[in-house]
XYZ file of C-alpha atoms in Angstrom:
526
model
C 137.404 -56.983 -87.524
C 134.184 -55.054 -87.669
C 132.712 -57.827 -89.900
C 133.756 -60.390 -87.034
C 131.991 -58.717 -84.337
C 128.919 -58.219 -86.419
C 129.104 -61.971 -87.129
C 129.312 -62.611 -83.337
C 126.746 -60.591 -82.385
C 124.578 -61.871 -85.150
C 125.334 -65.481 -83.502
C 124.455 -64.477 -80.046
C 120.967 -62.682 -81.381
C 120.256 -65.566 -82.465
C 120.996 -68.065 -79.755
C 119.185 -65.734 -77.288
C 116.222 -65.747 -79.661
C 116.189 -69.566 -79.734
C 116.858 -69.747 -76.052
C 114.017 -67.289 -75.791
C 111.483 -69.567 -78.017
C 112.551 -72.395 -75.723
C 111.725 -70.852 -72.474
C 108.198 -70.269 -73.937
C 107.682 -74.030 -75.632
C 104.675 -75.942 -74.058
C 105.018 -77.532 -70.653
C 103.282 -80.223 -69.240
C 101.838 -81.326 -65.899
C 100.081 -84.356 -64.769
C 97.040 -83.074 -62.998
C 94.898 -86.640 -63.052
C 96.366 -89.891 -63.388
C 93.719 -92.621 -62.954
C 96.385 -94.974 -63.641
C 97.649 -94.773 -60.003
C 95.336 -95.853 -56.820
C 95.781 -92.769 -54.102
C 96.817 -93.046 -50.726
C 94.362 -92.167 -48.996
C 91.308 -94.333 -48.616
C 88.467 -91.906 -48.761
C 89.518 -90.422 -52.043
C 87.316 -89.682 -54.648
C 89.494 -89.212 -57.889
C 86.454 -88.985 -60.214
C 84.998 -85.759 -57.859
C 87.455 -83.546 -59.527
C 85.293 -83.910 -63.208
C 82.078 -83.290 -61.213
C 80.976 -79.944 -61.494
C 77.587 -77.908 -61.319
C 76.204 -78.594 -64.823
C 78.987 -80.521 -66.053
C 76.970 -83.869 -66.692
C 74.435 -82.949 -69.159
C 72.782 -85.587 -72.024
C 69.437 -85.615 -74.523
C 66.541 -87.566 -73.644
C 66.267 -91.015 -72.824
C 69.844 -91.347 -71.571
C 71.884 -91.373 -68.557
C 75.567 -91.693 -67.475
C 78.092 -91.424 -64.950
C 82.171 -92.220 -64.078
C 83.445 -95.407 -62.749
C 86.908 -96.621 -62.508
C 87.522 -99.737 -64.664
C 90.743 -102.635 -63.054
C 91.763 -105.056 -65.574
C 94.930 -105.827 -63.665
C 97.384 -104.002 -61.068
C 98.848 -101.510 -64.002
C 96.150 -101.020 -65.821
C 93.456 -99.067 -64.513
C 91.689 -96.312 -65.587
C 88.464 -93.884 -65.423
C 85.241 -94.848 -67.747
C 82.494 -92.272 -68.984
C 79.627 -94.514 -69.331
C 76.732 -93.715 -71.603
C 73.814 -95.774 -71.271
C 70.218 -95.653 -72.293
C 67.700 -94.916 -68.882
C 64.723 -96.959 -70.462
C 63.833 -99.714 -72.803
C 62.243 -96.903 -74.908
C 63.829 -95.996 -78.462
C 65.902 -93.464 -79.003
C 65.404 -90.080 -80.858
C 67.593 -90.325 -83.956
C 70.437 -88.100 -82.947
C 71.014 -88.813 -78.882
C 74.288 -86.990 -77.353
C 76.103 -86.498 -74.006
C 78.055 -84.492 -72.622
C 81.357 -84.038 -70.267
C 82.493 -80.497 -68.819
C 85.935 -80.863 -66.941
C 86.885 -77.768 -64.772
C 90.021 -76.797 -65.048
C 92.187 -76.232 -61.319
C 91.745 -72.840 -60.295
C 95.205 -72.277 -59.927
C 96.426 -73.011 -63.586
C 93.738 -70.752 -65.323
C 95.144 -68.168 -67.289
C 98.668 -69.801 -67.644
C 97.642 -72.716 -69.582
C 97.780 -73.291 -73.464
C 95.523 -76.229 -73.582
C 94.751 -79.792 -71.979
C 96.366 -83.280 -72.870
C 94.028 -86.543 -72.826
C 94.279 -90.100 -72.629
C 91.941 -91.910 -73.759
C 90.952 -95.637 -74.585
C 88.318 -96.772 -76.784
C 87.542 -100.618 -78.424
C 86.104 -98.566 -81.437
C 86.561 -96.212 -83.417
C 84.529 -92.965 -82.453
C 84.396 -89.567 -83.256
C 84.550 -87.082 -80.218
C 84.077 -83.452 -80.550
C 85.562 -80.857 -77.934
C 84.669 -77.101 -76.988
C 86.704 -74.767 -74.381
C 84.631 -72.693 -71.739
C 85.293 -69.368 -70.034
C 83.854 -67.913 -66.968
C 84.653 -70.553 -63.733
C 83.957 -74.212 -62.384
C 80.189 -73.266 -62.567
C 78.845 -74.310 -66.300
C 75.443 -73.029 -65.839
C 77.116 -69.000 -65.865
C 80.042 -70.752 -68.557
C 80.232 -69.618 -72.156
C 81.264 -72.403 -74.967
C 84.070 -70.880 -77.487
C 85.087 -73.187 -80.809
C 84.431 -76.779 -82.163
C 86.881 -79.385 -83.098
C 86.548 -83.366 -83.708
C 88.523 -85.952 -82.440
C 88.930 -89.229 -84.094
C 89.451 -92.158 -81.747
C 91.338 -95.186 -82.686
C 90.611 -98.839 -80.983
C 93.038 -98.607 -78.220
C 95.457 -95.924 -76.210
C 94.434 -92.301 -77.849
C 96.461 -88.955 -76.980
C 95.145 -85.476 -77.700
C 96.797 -82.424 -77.010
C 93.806 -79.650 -77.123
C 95.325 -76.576 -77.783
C 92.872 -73.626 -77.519
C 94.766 -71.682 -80.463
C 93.693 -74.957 -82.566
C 89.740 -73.435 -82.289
C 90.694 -70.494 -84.020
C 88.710 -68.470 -81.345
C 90.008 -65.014 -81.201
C 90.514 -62.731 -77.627
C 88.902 -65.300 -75.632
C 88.863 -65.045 -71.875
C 90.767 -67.060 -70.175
C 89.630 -71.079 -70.795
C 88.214 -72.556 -67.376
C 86.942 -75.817 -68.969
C 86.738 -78.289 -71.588
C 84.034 -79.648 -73.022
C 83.655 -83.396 -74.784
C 80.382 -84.593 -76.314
C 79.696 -87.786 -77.586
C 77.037 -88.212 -80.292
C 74.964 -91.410 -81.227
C 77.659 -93.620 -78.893
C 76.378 -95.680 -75.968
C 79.041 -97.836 -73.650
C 82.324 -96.951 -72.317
C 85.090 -94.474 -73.079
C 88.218 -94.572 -71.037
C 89.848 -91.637 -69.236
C 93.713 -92.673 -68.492
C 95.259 -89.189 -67.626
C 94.718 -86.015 -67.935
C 97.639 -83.409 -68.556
C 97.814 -79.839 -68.297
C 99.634 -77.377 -70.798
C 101.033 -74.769 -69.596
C 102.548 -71.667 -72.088
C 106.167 -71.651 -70.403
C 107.888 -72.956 -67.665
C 106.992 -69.871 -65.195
C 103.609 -70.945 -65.299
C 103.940 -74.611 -64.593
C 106.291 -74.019 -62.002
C 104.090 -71.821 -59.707
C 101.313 -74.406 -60.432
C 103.674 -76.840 -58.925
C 104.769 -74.862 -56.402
C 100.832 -73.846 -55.230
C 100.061 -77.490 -55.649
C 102.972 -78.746 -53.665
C 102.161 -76.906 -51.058
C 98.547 -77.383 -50.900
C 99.769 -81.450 -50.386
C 102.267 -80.692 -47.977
C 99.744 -78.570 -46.095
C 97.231 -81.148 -46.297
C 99.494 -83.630 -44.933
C 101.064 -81.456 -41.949
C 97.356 -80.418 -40.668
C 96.815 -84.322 -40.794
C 99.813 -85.091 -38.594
C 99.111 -82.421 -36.044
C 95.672 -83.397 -35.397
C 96.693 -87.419 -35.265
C 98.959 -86.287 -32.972
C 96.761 -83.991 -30.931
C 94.504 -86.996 -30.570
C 97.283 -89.415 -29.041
C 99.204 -90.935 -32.130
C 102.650 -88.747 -32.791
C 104.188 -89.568 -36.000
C 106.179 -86.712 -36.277
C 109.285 -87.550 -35.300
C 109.118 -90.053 -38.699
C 109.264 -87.113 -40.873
C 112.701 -87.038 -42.500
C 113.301 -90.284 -41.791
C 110.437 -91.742 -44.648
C 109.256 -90.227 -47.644
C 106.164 -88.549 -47.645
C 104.091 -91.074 -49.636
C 104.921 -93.614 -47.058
C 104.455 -91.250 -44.032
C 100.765 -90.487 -45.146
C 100.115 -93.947 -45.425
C 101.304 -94.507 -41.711
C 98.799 -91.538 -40.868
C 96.025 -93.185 -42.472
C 96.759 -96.391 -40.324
C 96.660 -94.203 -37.096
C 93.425 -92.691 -38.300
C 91.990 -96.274 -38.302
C 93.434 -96.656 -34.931
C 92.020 -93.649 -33.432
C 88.909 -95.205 -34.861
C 89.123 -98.548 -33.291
C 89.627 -96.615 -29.899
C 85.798 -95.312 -30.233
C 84.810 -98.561 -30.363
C 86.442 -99.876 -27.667
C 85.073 -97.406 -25.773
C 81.821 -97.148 -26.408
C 81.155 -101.336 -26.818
C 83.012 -101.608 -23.571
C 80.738 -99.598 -22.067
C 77.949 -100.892 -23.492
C 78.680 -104.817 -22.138
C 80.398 -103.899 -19.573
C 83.100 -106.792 -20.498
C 86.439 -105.483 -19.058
C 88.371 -108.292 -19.936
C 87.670 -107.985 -23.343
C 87.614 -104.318 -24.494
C 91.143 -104.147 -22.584
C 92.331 -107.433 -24.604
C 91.214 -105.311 -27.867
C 92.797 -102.153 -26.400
C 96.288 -103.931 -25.434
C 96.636 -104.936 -28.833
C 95.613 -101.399 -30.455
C 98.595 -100.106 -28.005
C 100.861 -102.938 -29.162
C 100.314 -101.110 -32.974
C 100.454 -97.852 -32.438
C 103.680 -98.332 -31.105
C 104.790 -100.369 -33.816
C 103.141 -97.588 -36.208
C 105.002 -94.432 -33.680
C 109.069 -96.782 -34.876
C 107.769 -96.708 -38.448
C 107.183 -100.202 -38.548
C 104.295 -101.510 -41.558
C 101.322 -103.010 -39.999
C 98.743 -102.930 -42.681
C 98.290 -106.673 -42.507
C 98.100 -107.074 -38.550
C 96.057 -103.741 -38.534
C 93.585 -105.696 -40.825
C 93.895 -109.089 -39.083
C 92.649 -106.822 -35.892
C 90.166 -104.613 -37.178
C 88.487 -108.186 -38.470
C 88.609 -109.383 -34.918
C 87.126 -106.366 -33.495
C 84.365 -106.116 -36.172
C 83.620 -109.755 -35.195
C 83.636 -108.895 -31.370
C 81.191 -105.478 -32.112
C 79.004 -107.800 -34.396
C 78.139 -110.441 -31.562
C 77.454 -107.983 -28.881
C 74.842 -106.501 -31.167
C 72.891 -109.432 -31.340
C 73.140 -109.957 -27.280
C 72.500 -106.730 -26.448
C 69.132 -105.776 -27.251
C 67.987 -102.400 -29.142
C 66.296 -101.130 -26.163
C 69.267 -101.281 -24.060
C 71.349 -99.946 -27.328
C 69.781 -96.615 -27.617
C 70.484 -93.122 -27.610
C 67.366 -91.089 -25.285
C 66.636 -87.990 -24.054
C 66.638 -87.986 -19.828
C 64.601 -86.393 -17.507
C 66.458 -83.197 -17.575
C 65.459 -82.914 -21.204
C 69.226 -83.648 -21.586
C 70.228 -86.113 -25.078
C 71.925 -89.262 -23.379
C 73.998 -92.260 -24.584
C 72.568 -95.691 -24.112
C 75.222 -95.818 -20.938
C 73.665 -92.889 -19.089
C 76.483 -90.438 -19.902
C 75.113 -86.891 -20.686
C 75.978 -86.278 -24.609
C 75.923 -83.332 -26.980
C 76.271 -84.013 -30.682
C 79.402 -83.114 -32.757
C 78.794 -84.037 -36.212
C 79.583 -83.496 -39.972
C 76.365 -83.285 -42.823
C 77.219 -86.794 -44.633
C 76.836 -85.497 -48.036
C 78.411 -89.386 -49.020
C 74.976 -90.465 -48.378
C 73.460 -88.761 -51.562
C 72.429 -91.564 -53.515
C 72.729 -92.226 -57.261
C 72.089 -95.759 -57.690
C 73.420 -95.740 -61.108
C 76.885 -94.251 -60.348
C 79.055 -96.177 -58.144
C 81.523 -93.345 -58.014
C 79.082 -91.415 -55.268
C 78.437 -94.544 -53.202
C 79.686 -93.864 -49.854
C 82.132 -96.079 -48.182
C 83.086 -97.888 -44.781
C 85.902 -95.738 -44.457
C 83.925 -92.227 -44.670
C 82.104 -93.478 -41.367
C 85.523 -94.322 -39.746
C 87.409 -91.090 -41.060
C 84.835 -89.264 -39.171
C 85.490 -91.554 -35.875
C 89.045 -91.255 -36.211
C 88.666 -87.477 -36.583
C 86.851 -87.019 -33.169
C 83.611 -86.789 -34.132
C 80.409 -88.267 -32.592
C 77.558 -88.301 -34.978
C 76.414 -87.287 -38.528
C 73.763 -85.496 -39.837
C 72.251 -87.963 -42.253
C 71.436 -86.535 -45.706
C 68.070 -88.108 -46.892
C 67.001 -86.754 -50.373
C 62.551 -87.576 -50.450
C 62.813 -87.589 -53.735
C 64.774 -90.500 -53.797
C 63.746 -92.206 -51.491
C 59.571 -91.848 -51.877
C 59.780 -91.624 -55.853
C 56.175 -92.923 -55.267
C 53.814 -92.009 -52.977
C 53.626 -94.385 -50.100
C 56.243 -96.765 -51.556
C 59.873 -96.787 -50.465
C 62.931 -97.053 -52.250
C 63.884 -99.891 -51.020
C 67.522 -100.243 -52.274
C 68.203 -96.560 -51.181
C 66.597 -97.212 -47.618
C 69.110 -100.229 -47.052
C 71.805 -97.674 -47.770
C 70.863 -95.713 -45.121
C 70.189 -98.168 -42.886
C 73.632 -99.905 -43.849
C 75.169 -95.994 -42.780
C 73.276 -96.102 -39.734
C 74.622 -99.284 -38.325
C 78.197 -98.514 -39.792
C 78.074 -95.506 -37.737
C 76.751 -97.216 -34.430
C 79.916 -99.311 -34.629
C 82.092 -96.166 -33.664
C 79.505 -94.547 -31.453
C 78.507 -92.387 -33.951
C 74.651 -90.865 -33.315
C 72.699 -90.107 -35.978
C 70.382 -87.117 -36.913
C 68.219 -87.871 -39.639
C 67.230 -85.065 -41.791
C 64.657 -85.150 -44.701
C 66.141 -83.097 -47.554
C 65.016 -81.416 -50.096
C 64.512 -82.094 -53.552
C 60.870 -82.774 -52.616
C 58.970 -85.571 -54.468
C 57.491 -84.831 -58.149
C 53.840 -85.866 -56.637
C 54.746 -84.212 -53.555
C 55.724 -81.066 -55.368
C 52.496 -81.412 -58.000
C 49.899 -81.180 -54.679
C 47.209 -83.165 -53.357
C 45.269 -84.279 -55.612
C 41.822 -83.414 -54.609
C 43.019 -79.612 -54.220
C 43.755 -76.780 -56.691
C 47.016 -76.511 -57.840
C 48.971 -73.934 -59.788
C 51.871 -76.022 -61.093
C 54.039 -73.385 -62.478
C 54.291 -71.226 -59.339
C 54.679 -74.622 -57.197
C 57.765 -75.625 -59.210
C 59.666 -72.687 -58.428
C 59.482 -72.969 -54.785
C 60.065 -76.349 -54.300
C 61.205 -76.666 -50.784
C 57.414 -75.894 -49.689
C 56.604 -78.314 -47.084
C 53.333 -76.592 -45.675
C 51.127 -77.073 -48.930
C 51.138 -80.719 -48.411
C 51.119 -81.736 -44.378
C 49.587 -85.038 -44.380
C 52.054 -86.450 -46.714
C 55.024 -85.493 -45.094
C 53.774 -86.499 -41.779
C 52.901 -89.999 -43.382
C 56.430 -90.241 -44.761
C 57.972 -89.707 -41.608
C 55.793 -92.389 -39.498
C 56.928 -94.521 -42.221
C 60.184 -93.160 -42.214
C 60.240 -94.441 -38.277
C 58.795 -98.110 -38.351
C 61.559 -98.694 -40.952
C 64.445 -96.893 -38.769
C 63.316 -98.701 -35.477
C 65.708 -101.304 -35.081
C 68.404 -98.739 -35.372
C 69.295 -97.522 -31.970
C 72.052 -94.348 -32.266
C 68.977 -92.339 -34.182
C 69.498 -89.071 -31.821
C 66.912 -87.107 -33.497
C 64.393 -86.660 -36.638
C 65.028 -83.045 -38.317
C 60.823 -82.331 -38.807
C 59.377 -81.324 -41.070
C 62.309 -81.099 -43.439
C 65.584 -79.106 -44.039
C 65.130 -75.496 -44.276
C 61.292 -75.931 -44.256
C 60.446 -72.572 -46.353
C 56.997 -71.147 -45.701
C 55.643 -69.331 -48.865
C 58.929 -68.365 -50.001
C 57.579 -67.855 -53.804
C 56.966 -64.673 -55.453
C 53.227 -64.670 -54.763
C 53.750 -65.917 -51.004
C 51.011 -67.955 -49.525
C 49.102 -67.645 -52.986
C 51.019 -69.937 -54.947
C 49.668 -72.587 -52.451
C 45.964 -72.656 -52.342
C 45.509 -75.965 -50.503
C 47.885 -73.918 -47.644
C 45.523 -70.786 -48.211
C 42.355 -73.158 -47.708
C 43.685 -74.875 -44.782
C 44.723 -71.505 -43.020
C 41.095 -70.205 -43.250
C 39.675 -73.157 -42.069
C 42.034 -73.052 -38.824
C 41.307 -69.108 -38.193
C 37.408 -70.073 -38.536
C 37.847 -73.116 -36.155
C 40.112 -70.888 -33.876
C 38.023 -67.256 -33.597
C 34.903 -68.343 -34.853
C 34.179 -64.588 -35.718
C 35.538 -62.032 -37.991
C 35.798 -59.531 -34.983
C 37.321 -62.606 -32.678
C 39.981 -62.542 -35.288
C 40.650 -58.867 -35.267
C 40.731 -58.667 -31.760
C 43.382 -61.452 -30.889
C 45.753 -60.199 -33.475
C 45.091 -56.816 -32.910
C 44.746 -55.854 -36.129
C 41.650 -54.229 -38.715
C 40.028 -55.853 -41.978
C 37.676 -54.619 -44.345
C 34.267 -55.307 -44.051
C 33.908 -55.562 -48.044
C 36.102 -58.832 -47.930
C 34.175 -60.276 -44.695
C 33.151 -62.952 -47.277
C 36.496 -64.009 -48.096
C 37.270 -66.442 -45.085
């Protein structure tokens, strides 16, 4: 008897102990799928792999993310390395790809799963990181290669495999390519959790964050006229949040109703557009799908905007400030600027993953909004002293006029990074390079160069009506801000002196309109 209840306990030891090793096995969790389109129209899937720092390459090469279609099930990301010039290059070129990890699954995860395509063979050699979403204040832990076959490739990166011993917690990976130029495909990326516990509270945190997301969504839709939520229950939630992105564009259309209406004062047709925005919002409000009579509509209304632009003339088209120092539409209606910074207007000519889109412009209309602070980098847009970028001005210009169609104002607002010649100093005046560089957002040293960009800026903006206001000289316009204050900027130091000299004529002038004493042993200095 005694050796049958040692045998049984024996068997249950060890069942626990494999039920025990199961509960800990590896489990994994889509986090990107580049596979599947999203829902919502203003996504950027690739933004989640863009991080400070996390783009980095040797000379003489560039590269960015794109998505790549080659039919309806088979799309996926592409890391594109590329050389910048026509020059040669060195003999052993690289680049590099740092991909945060979500916040939420660090310290529960065992390692990453990729998907990856390749029409080559390639080798590919990964690293983990510790220390955040930040890779300048990372650190780098291990080294493994990757061999890539021609087609469909999956890795699962454990970070045991790196043989790195009492690491912190892994908050990245790293990939670097090494002497490879062209494509590399990005199909999915999975996470790896250590047990079940984990990846259930990361699904739990991100199933919330989406439900969240979507409620917030509904309320203010609804708060702005368009009540879907009587639908919930009744439609899963993939298909409800496409019906809220259809009332978004609705909301939209409503702005510019109103404010072309206005403009032409043509009843007969802004209430013709507006009867048949009614007629599908309450087709949207019963659940119905309206995506292709919601495009059918939104052509015709584009087509009504685009020939009352041309009859109406600028003049009559733009935003002023009245006599009571008061901004005003172009309809006489007092108006006070609620607006978002458009980061989608930074501008990387070479990555069409940043571009902005139609639909940022009408997200921002449907939201309630009524303007935009427009981000324009000078460095991007100058590269050259008095020559214009002429592909990046267009952009702007295209936003511009996008945003005019809503009744969206615009304030236009010269950001820094700050031209390399701009940055460098006038030519004909001392310069001390090093100290300039680290206080680039200077904008004093250099006055007649910024004022020539901007009267520039202006003759090329002047056909564009809802400009409510130039942000001059530039964004957070720093005055001296370096360690050696005015110092580090002698053409600023020369042009101060010659000011005080034109202004008091006389040391004691000086003294006596700022109240203040000098030294008569540096009465030579001015």
């Amino acid at each position: 008897m005694y050796r049958w209840l040692i045998s049984l306990c024996a068997f249950m030891a060890v069942g626990f102990a494999v039920s025990a090793l199961q509960a800990q096995e590896p489990v994994h969790v889509t986090w990107q799928d580049y596979s599947k389109t999203p829902i919502s129209p203003v996504a950027r899937p690739l933004d989640a792999l863009a991080r400070p720092n996390g783009f980095i390459r040797s000379e003489g090469l560039n590269q960015h993310l794109d998505f790549k279609n080659e039919g309806q099930h088979n799309q996926y990301a592409i890391w594109h390395v590329y050389k910048e010039t026509d020059e040669p290059l060195v003999k052993r070129y690289w680049a590099v790809m740092r991909i945060a990890l979500p916040e939420e699954a660090i310290g529960k995860l065992a390692g990453v799963q990729l998907q990856l395509i390749t029409d080559k063979a390639v080798d590919l050699q990964w690293r983990m990181h510790s220390g955040g979403d930040n890779f300048y204040r990372t650190k780098a832990h291990g080294r493994k290669t990757l061999k890539l076959k021609p087609g469909k490739n999956t890795f699962d990166l454990f970070w045991e495999d790196l043989n790195v011993k009492n690491h912190p917690p892994i908050t990245g990976v790293e990939l670097t390519r090494i002497n490879q130029l062209g494509d590399l495909g990005i199909e999915r990326i999975e996470l790896i959790f250590k047990d079940q516990q984990g990846a259930n509270a990361y699904r739990k945190h991100a199933d919330k964050h989406l439900t969240d997301t979507r409620q917030t969504m509904l309320r203010w839709i609804a708060d702005r006229g368009i009540n879907l939520k009587e639908l919930q229950g009744k439609l899963d939630d993939n298909r409800l949040e496409k019906l809220a992105w259809d009332a978004v564009a609705l909301l939209a259309f409503d702005e510019v109703i109103k404010h072309w209406g206005q403009l032409s004062h043509d009843v007969s047709d802004a209430q013709h557009f507006e009867n048949q925005r009614q007629q599908l919002i309450r087709q949207l409000i019963a659940g119905a799908e309206i995506t292709t009579s919601l495009g059918a509509y939104e052509q015709q209304l584009n087509q009504w905007v685009d020939g009352l632009a041309k009859q109406i003339p600028v003049a009559k088209r733009r935003w002023y400030i009245a006599d009571d120092g008061r901004f005003t539409r172009p309809t006489g209606q007092p108006f006070r600027m609620y607006g978002p910074h458009f980061f989608r207007a930074l501008y990387n000519e070479k990555d069409p993953s940043r571009q902005w889109k139609k639909w940022d412009v009408k997200y921002l209309a449907g939201m309630g909004f009524n303007g935009l602070r427009l981000h324009i980098r000078w460095k991007n847009i100058e590269p050259t002293q008095g020559q214009f970028n002429q592909e990046y001005l267009q952009i702007m210009l295209d936003i511009m006029h996008e945003a005019e169609r809503y009744g969206l104002a615009v304030s236009v607002d010269m950001h820094w990074p700050f031209p390399d010649w701009f940055v460098a100093g006038q030519p004909d005046m001392p310069t001390e390079s090093k100290l300039i560089s680290q206080v680039k957002h200077n904008i004093y040293h250099w006055p007649d160069a910024i004022v020539d960009a901007w009267h520039r800026l202006a003759i090329a903006f002047k056909d564009s009506p809802n400009i409510l206001a130039f942000e001059v000289p530039t964004n957070e316009s720093n005055f001296a801000s370096g360690p050696k204050g005015m110092k580090d900027y002698p053409n600023m130091v020369i042009q101060w002196n010659q000011w005080l000299k034109a202004q008091y004529k006389t040391r004691d002038a000086l003294a006596k309109a700022w109240q203040g004493k000098y030294r008569r042993e540096h009465s030579e200095a001015a």
